[in-house]
Coordinates of C-alpha atoms and ligand atoms in Angstrom, one line a residue:
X1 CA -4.7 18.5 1.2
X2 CA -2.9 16.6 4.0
X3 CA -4.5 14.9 7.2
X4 CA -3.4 15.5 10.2
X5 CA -3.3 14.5 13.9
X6 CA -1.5 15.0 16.6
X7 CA -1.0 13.5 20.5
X8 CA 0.5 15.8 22.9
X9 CA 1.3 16.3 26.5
X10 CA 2.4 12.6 26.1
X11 CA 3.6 11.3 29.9
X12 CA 5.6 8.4 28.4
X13 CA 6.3 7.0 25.1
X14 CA 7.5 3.5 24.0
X15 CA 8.7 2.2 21.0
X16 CA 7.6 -1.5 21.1
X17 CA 11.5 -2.2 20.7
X18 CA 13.4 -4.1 23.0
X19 CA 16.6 -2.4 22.0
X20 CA 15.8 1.1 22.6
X21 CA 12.3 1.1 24.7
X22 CA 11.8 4.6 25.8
X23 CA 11.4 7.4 23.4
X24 CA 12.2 11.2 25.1
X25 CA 9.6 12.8 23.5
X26 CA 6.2 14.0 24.6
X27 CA 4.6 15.3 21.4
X28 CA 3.9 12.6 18.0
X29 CA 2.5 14.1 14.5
X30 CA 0.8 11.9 12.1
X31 CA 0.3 13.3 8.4
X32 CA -1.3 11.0 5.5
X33 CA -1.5 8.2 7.9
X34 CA 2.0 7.9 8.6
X35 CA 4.3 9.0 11.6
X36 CA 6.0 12.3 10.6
X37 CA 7.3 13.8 13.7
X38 CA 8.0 12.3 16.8
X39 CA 10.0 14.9 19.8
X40 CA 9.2 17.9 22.4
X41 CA 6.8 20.2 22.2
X42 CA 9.0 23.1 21.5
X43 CA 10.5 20.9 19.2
X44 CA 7.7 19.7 16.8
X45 CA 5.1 22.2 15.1
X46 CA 2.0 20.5 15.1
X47 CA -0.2 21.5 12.2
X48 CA -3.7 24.3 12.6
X49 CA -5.7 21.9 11.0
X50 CA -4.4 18.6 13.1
X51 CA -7.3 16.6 14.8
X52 CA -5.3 16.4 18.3
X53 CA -5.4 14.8 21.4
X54 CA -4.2 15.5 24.7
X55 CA -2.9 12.8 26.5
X56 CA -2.8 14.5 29.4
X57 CA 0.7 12.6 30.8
X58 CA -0.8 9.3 29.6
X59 CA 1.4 6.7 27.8
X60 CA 1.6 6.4 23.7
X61 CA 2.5 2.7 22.2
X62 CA 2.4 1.2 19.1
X63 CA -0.8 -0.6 17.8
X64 CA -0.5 -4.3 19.7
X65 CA 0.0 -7.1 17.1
X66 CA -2.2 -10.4 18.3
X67 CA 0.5 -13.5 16.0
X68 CA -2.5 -15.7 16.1
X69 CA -6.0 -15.4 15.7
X70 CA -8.4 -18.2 13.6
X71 CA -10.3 -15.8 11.4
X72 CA -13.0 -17.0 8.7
X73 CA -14.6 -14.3 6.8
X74 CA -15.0 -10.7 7.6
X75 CA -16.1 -10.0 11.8
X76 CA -18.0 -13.4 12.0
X77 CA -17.0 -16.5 14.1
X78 CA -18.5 -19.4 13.1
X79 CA -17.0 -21.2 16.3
X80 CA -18.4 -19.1 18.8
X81 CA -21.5 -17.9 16.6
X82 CA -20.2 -14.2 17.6
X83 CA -20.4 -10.8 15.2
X84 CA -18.1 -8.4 15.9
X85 CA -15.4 -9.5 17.7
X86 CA -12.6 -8.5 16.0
X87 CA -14.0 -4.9 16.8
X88 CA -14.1 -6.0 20.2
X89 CA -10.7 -6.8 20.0
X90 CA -9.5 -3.4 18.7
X91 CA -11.1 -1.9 21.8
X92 CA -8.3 -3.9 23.7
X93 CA -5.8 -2.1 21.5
X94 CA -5.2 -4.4 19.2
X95 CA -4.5 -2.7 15.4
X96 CA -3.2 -5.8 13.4
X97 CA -3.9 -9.6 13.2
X98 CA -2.0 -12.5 11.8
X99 CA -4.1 -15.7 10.9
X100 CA -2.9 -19.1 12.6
X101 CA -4.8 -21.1 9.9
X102 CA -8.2 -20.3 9.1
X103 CA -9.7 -23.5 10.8
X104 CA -13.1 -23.2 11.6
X105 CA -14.8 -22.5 8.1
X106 CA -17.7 -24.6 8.7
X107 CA -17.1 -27.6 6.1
X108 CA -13.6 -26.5 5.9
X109 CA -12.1 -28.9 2.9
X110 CA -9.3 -30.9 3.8
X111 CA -8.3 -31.9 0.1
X112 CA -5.2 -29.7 -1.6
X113 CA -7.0 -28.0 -3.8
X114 CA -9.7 -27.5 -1.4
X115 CA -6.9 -25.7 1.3
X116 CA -5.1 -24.0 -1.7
X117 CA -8.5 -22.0 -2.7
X118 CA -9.7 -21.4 1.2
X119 CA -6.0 -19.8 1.7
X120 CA -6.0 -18.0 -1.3
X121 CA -9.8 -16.8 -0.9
X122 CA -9.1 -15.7 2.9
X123 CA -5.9 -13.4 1.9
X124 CA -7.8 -12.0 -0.8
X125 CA -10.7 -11.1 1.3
X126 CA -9.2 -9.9 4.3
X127 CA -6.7 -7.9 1.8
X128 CA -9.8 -5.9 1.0
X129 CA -11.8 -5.9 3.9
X130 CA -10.6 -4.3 7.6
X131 CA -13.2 -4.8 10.1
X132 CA -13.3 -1.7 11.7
X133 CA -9.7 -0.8 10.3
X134 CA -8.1 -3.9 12.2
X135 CA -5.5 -5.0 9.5
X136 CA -6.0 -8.9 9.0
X137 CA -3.1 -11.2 7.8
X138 CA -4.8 -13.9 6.8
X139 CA -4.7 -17.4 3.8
X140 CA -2.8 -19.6 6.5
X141 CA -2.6 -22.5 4.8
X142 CA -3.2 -25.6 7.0
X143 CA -1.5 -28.9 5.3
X144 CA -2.8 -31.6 4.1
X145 CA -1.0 -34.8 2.8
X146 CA -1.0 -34.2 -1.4
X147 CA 0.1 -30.3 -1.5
X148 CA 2.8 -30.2 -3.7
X149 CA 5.3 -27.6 -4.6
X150 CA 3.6 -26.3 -7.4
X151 CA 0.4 -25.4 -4.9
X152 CA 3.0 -23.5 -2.3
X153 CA 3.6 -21.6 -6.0
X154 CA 0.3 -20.7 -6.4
X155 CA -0.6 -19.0 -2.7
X156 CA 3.0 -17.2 -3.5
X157 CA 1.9 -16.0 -6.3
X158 CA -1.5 -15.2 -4.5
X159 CA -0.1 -13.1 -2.1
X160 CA 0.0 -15.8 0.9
X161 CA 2.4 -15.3 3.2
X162 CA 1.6 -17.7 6.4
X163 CA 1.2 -21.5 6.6
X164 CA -1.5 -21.9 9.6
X165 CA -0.5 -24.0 12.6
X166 CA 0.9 -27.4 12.1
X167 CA -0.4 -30.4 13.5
X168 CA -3.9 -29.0 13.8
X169 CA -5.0 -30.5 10.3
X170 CA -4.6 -33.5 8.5
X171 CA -0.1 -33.3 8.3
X172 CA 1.0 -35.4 11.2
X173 CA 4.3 -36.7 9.8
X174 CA 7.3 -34.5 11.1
X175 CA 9.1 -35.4 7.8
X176 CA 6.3 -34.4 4.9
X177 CA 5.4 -31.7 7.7
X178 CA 9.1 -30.2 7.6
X179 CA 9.3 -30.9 3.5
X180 CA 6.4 -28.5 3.1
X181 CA 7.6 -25.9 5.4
X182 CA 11.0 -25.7 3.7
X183 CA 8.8 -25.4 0.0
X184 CA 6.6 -22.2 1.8
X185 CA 10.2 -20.7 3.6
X186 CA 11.7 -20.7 0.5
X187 CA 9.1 -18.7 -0.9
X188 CA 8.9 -16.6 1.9
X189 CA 5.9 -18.1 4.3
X190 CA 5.9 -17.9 8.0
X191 CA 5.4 -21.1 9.2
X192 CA 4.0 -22.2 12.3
X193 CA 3.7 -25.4 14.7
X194 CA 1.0 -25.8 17.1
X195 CA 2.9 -27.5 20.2
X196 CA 1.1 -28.8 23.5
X197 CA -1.6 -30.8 24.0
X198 CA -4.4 -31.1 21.6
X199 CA -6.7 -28.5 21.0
X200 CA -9.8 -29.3 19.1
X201 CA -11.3 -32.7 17.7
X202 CA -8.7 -34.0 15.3
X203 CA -5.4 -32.1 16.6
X204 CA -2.8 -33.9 18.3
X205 CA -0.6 -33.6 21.0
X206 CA 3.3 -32.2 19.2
X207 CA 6.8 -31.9 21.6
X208 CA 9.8 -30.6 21.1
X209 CA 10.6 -33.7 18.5
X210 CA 8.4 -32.3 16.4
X211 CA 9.0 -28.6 16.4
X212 CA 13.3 -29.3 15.9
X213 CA 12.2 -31.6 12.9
X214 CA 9.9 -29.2 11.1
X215 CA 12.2 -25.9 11.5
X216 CA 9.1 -23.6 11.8
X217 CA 9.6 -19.9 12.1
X218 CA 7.0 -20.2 15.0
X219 CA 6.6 -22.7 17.5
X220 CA 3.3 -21.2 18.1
X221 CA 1.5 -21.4 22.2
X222 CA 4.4 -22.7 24.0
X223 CA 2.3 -22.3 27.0
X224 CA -0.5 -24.3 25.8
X225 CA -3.5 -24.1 23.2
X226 CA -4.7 -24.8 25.7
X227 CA -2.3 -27.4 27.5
X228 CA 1.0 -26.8 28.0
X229 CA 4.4 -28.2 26.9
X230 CA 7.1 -29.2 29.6
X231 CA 9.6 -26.4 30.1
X232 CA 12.5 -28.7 28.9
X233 CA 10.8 -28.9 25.2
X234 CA 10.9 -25.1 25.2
X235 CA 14.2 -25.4 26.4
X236 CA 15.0 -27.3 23.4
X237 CA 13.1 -25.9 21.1
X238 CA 14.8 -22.1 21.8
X239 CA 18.4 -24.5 21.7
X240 CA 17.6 -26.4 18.4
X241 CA 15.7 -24.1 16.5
X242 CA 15.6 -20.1 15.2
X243 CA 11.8 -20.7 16.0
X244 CA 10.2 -18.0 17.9
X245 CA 8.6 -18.8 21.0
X246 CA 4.8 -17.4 21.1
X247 CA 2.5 -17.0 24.8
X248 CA -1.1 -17.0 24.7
X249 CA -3.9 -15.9 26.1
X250 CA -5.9 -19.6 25.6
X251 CA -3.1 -21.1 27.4
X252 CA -1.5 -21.8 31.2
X253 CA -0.7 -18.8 32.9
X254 CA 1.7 -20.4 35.2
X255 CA 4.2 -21.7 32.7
X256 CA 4.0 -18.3 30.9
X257 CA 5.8 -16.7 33.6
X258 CA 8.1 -19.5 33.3
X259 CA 8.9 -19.4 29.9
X260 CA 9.1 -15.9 29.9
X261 CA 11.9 -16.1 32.8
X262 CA 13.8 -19.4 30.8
X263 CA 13.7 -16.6 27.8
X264 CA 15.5 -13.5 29.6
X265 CA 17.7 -16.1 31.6
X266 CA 18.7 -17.3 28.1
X267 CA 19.0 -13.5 26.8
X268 CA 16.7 -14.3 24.1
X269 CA 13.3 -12.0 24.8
X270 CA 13.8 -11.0 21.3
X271 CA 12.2 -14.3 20.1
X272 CA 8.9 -13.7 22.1
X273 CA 6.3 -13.2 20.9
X274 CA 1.8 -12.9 21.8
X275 CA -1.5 -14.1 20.6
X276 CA -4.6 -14.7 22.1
X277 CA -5.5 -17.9 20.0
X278 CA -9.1 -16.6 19.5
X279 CA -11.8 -17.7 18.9
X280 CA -11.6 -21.0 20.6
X281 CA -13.1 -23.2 23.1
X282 CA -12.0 -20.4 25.8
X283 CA -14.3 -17.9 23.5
X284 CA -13.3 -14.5 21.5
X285 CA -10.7 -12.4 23.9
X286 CA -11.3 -8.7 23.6
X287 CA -8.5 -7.7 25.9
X288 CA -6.4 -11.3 25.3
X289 CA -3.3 -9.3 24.1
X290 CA -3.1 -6.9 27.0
X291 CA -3.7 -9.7 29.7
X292 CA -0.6 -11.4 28.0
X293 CA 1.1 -8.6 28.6
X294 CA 0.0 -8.3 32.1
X295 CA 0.9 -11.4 32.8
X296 CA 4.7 -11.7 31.2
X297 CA 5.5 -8.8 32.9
X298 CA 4.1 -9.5 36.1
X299 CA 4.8 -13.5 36.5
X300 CA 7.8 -13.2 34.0
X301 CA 9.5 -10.9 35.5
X302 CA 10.5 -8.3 32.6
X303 CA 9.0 -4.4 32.6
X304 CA 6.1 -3.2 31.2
X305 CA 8.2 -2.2 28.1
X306 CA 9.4 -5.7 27.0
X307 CA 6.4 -7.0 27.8
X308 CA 4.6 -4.5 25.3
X309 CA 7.9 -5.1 22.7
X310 CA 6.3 -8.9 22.4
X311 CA 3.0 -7.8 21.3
X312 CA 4.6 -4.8 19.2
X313 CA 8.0 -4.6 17.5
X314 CA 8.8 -7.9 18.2
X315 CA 5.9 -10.0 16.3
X316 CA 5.8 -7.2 13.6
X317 CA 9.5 -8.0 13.0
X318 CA 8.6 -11.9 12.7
X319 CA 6.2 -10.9 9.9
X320 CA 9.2 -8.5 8.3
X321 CA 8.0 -5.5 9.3
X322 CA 8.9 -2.6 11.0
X323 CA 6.1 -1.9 14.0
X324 CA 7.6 0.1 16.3
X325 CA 6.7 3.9 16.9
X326 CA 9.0 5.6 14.7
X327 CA 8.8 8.3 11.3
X328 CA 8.3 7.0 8.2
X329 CA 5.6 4.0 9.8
X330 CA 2.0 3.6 10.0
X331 CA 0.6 5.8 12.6
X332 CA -1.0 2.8 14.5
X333 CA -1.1 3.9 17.7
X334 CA -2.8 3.5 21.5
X335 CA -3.1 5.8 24.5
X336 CA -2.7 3.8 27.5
X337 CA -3.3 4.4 31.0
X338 CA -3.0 3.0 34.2
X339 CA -6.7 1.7 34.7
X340 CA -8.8 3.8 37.0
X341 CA -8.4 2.3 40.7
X342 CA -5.3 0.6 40.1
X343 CA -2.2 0.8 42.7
X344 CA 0.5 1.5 39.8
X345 CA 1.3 5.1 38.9
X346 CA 1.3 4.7 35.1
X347 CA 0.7 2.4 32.1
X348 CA 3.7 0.1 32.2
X349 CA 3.8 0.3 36.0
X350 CA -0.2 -1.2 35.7
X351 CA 1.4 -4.1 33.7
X352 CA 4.7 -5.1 36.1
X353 CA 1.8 -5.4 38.5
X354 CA -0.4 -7.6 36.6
X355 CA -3.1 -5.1 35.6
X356 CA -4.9 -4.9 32.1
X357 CA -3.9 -1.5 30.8
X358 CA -6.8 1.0 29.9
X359 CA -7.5 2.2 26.4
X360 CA -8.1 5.4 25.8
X361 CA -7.9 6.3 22.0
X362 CA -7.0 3.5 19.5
X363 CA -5.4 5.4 15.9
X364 CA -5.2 3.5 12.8
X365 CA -3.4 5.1 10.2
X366 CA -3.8 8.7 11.6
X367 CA -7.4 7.9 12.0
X368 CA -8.9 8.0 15.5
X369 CA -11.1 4.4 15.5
X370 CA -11.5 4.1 19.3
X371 CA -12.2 7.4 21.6
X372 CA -12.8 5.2 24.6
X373 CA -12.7 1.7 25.0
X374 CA -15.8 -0.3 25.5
X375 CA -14.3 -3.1 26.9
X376 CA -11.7 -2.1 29.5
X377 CA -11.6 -0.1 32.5
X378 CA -11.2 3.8 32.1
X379 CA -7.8 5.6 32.3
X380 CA -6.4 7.4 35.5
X381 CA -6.0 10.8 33.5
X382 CA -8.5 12.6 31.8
X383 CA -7.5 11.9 28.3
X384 CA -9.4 13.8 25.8
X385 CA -9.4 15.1 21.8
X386 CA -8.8 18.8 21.9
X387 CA -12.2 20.9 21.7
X388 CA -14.1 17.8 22.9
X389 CA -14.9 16.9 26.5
X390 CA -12.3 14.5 28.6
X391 CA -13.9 11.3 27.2
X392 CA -13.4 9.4 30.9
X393 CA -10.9 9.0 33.7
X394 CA -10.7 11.0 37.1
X395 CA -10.7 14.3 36.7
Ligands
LIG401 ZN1 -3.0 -24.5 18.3

């Protein structure tokens, strides 16, 4: 028998594209998991036996996409000795993670063989494990001088499909550094440079130079992990390479709004993209990928619906997929809100005014995982699952 669930009475709805953002519909069906029907409510039947929610004229976007994240095993962070925070993170809406290099394994090997088994071990654990139904990219590959063809092969064949930030491990020649990348490309690896200053012991500091030579498909924290790189290197880096340009939460705030506005100047909003680097130094970041968001659209200057399209369609579309709230995908999805107390009239207006969004229900493949967020404020309307109490909010 089929699964159903259904949100309806839907205020707005975005698609996490920038091309066409809004979505006239108010009613969105989800059957096996996957989006079946999205329209009006005299349009769409929604099934007897549908777990439904009413958003009660609150906002529905896609699941938010955090591009990089520096996962070890299952919920555990050796670098902040912290349980759970991946959890923690889905309570800030985020549904999906993609690994930036899996960096902090304490012992971490730093021999080929050694970073081929770690990045083939990671993908094939995550692949199997989703703390509490976040879906994990992970096997990011950090380099080390002696990986040869033949090992890029091997995490292929394994299923890997990201090599973890540049520069951050042992590969500090732009030349080898690019060599590799064009071996993991041509096998169909996302590759990524850390750029900025450096970030832990052992990490160095990586311009523009660096980023043109190497090609990546990422020039990952362009705003800093956690210093920042001169808005001229960005500049050339959006000039010189098909690289896109990625903000983060463990970064400057100040030259994200910058970049953001050198981006839409340039007409190329399309190549942003958001991550919280967590965990770091700056600690785990529960609601990293919504303050992003906040903060591109309120220092940056774009709406609230570009600035969710860099934390949505646009980073799932870096990865080759789809991510955008349409039939036919993954019914990942988020009620938002404007947070209780806040001076904006609705979700996307909280964000053009720099506020972190409430959560209200977090879905993961037609599943409801979050009822009400632990972690950020409570929504403005009384969103609430049919037949059960409003779960929060004002009236
Ligand atoms: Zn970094």
């Amino acid at each position: 028998m089929s699964q159903h669930l259904a949100i309806i009475n839907v205020g707005s709805m975005l698609s996490g594209s920038l091309d066409a953002p809004r979505i006239d519909a108010d009613t969105i069906v989800a059957t096996d998991g996957v989006i079946s029907a999205i329209g009006t409510a005299k349009d769409v039947a929604v099934p007897d036996d549908a777990l439904v929610i009413d958003a009660a004229g609150a906002t529905v976007v896609p699941g938010l996409r955090d591009n990089h994240v520096h996962p070890v095993f299952g919920d555990f962070t050796p670098r902040q000795s912290t349980l759970g925070w991946i959890e923690s993170c889905l309570h800030g809406g985020v549904t999906a993670m993609y690994s930036a290099g899996e960096a902090h394994l304490p012992g971490r090997p730093s021999d080929p063989d050694g970073m081929v088994a770690l990045a083939t071990l990671a993908h094939k654990s995550y692949a199997k494990v989703r703390p509490a139904g976040v879906k994990l990219e992970a096997g990011a590959v950090l380099l080390e001088p002696g990986l040869t063809e033949e090992h890029f092969d091997a995490m292929a064949r394994a299923g890997c499909r990201l090599v973890g930030e540049i520069g951050i491990s042992g590969m500090t020649d732009p030349l080898k550094a690019a060599e590799m990348a064009g071996w993991a490309q041509a096998r169909g690896m996302k590759v990524m440079v850390h750029t900025g200053g450096a970030s832990i012991p052992g990490s160095s500091v990586i311009g523009a130079d660096f980023v043109v030579a190497v090609q990546p498909d990422v020039a990952g924290h362009v705003n800093g992990g956690p210093t920042s790189l001169p808005l001229r290197d960005v500049q050339r880096i959006l000039e010189e390479t098909n690289a896109r340009i990625e903000l983060v939460h463990n970064g400057n705030i100040t030259t994200l709004g910058a970049i953001v506005r050198l981006a839409a100047e340039r007409g190329e909003l399309s190549r942003v993209v958001i991550g919280t680097d967590a965990p770091a130094g700056s600690g785990a970041q529960p609601l990293g990928v919504l303050r992003v968001m906040a903060s591109a659209a309120s220092l940056g200057g774009v709406d609230g619906a570009t600035a969710l399209a860099f934390a949505t369609g646009n980073t799932a579309r870096l990865h080759d997929e789809d991510g955008t709230l349409s039939v036919g995908q993954a019914a990942d999805l988020v009620v938002v809100d404007a947070p209780l107390g806040s001076q904006a009239a609705d979700a996307m207006g909280a964000l053009e005014i720099g506020d972190t969004l409430a959560v209200a229900f977090v879905v993961i493949d037609g599943r409801v995982v979050v009822s009400k967020s632990r972690n950020t404020p409570p929504p403005v309307r009384g969103v609430h699952q049919v037949g059960a109490a409003p779960s929060s909010g004002a009236h």
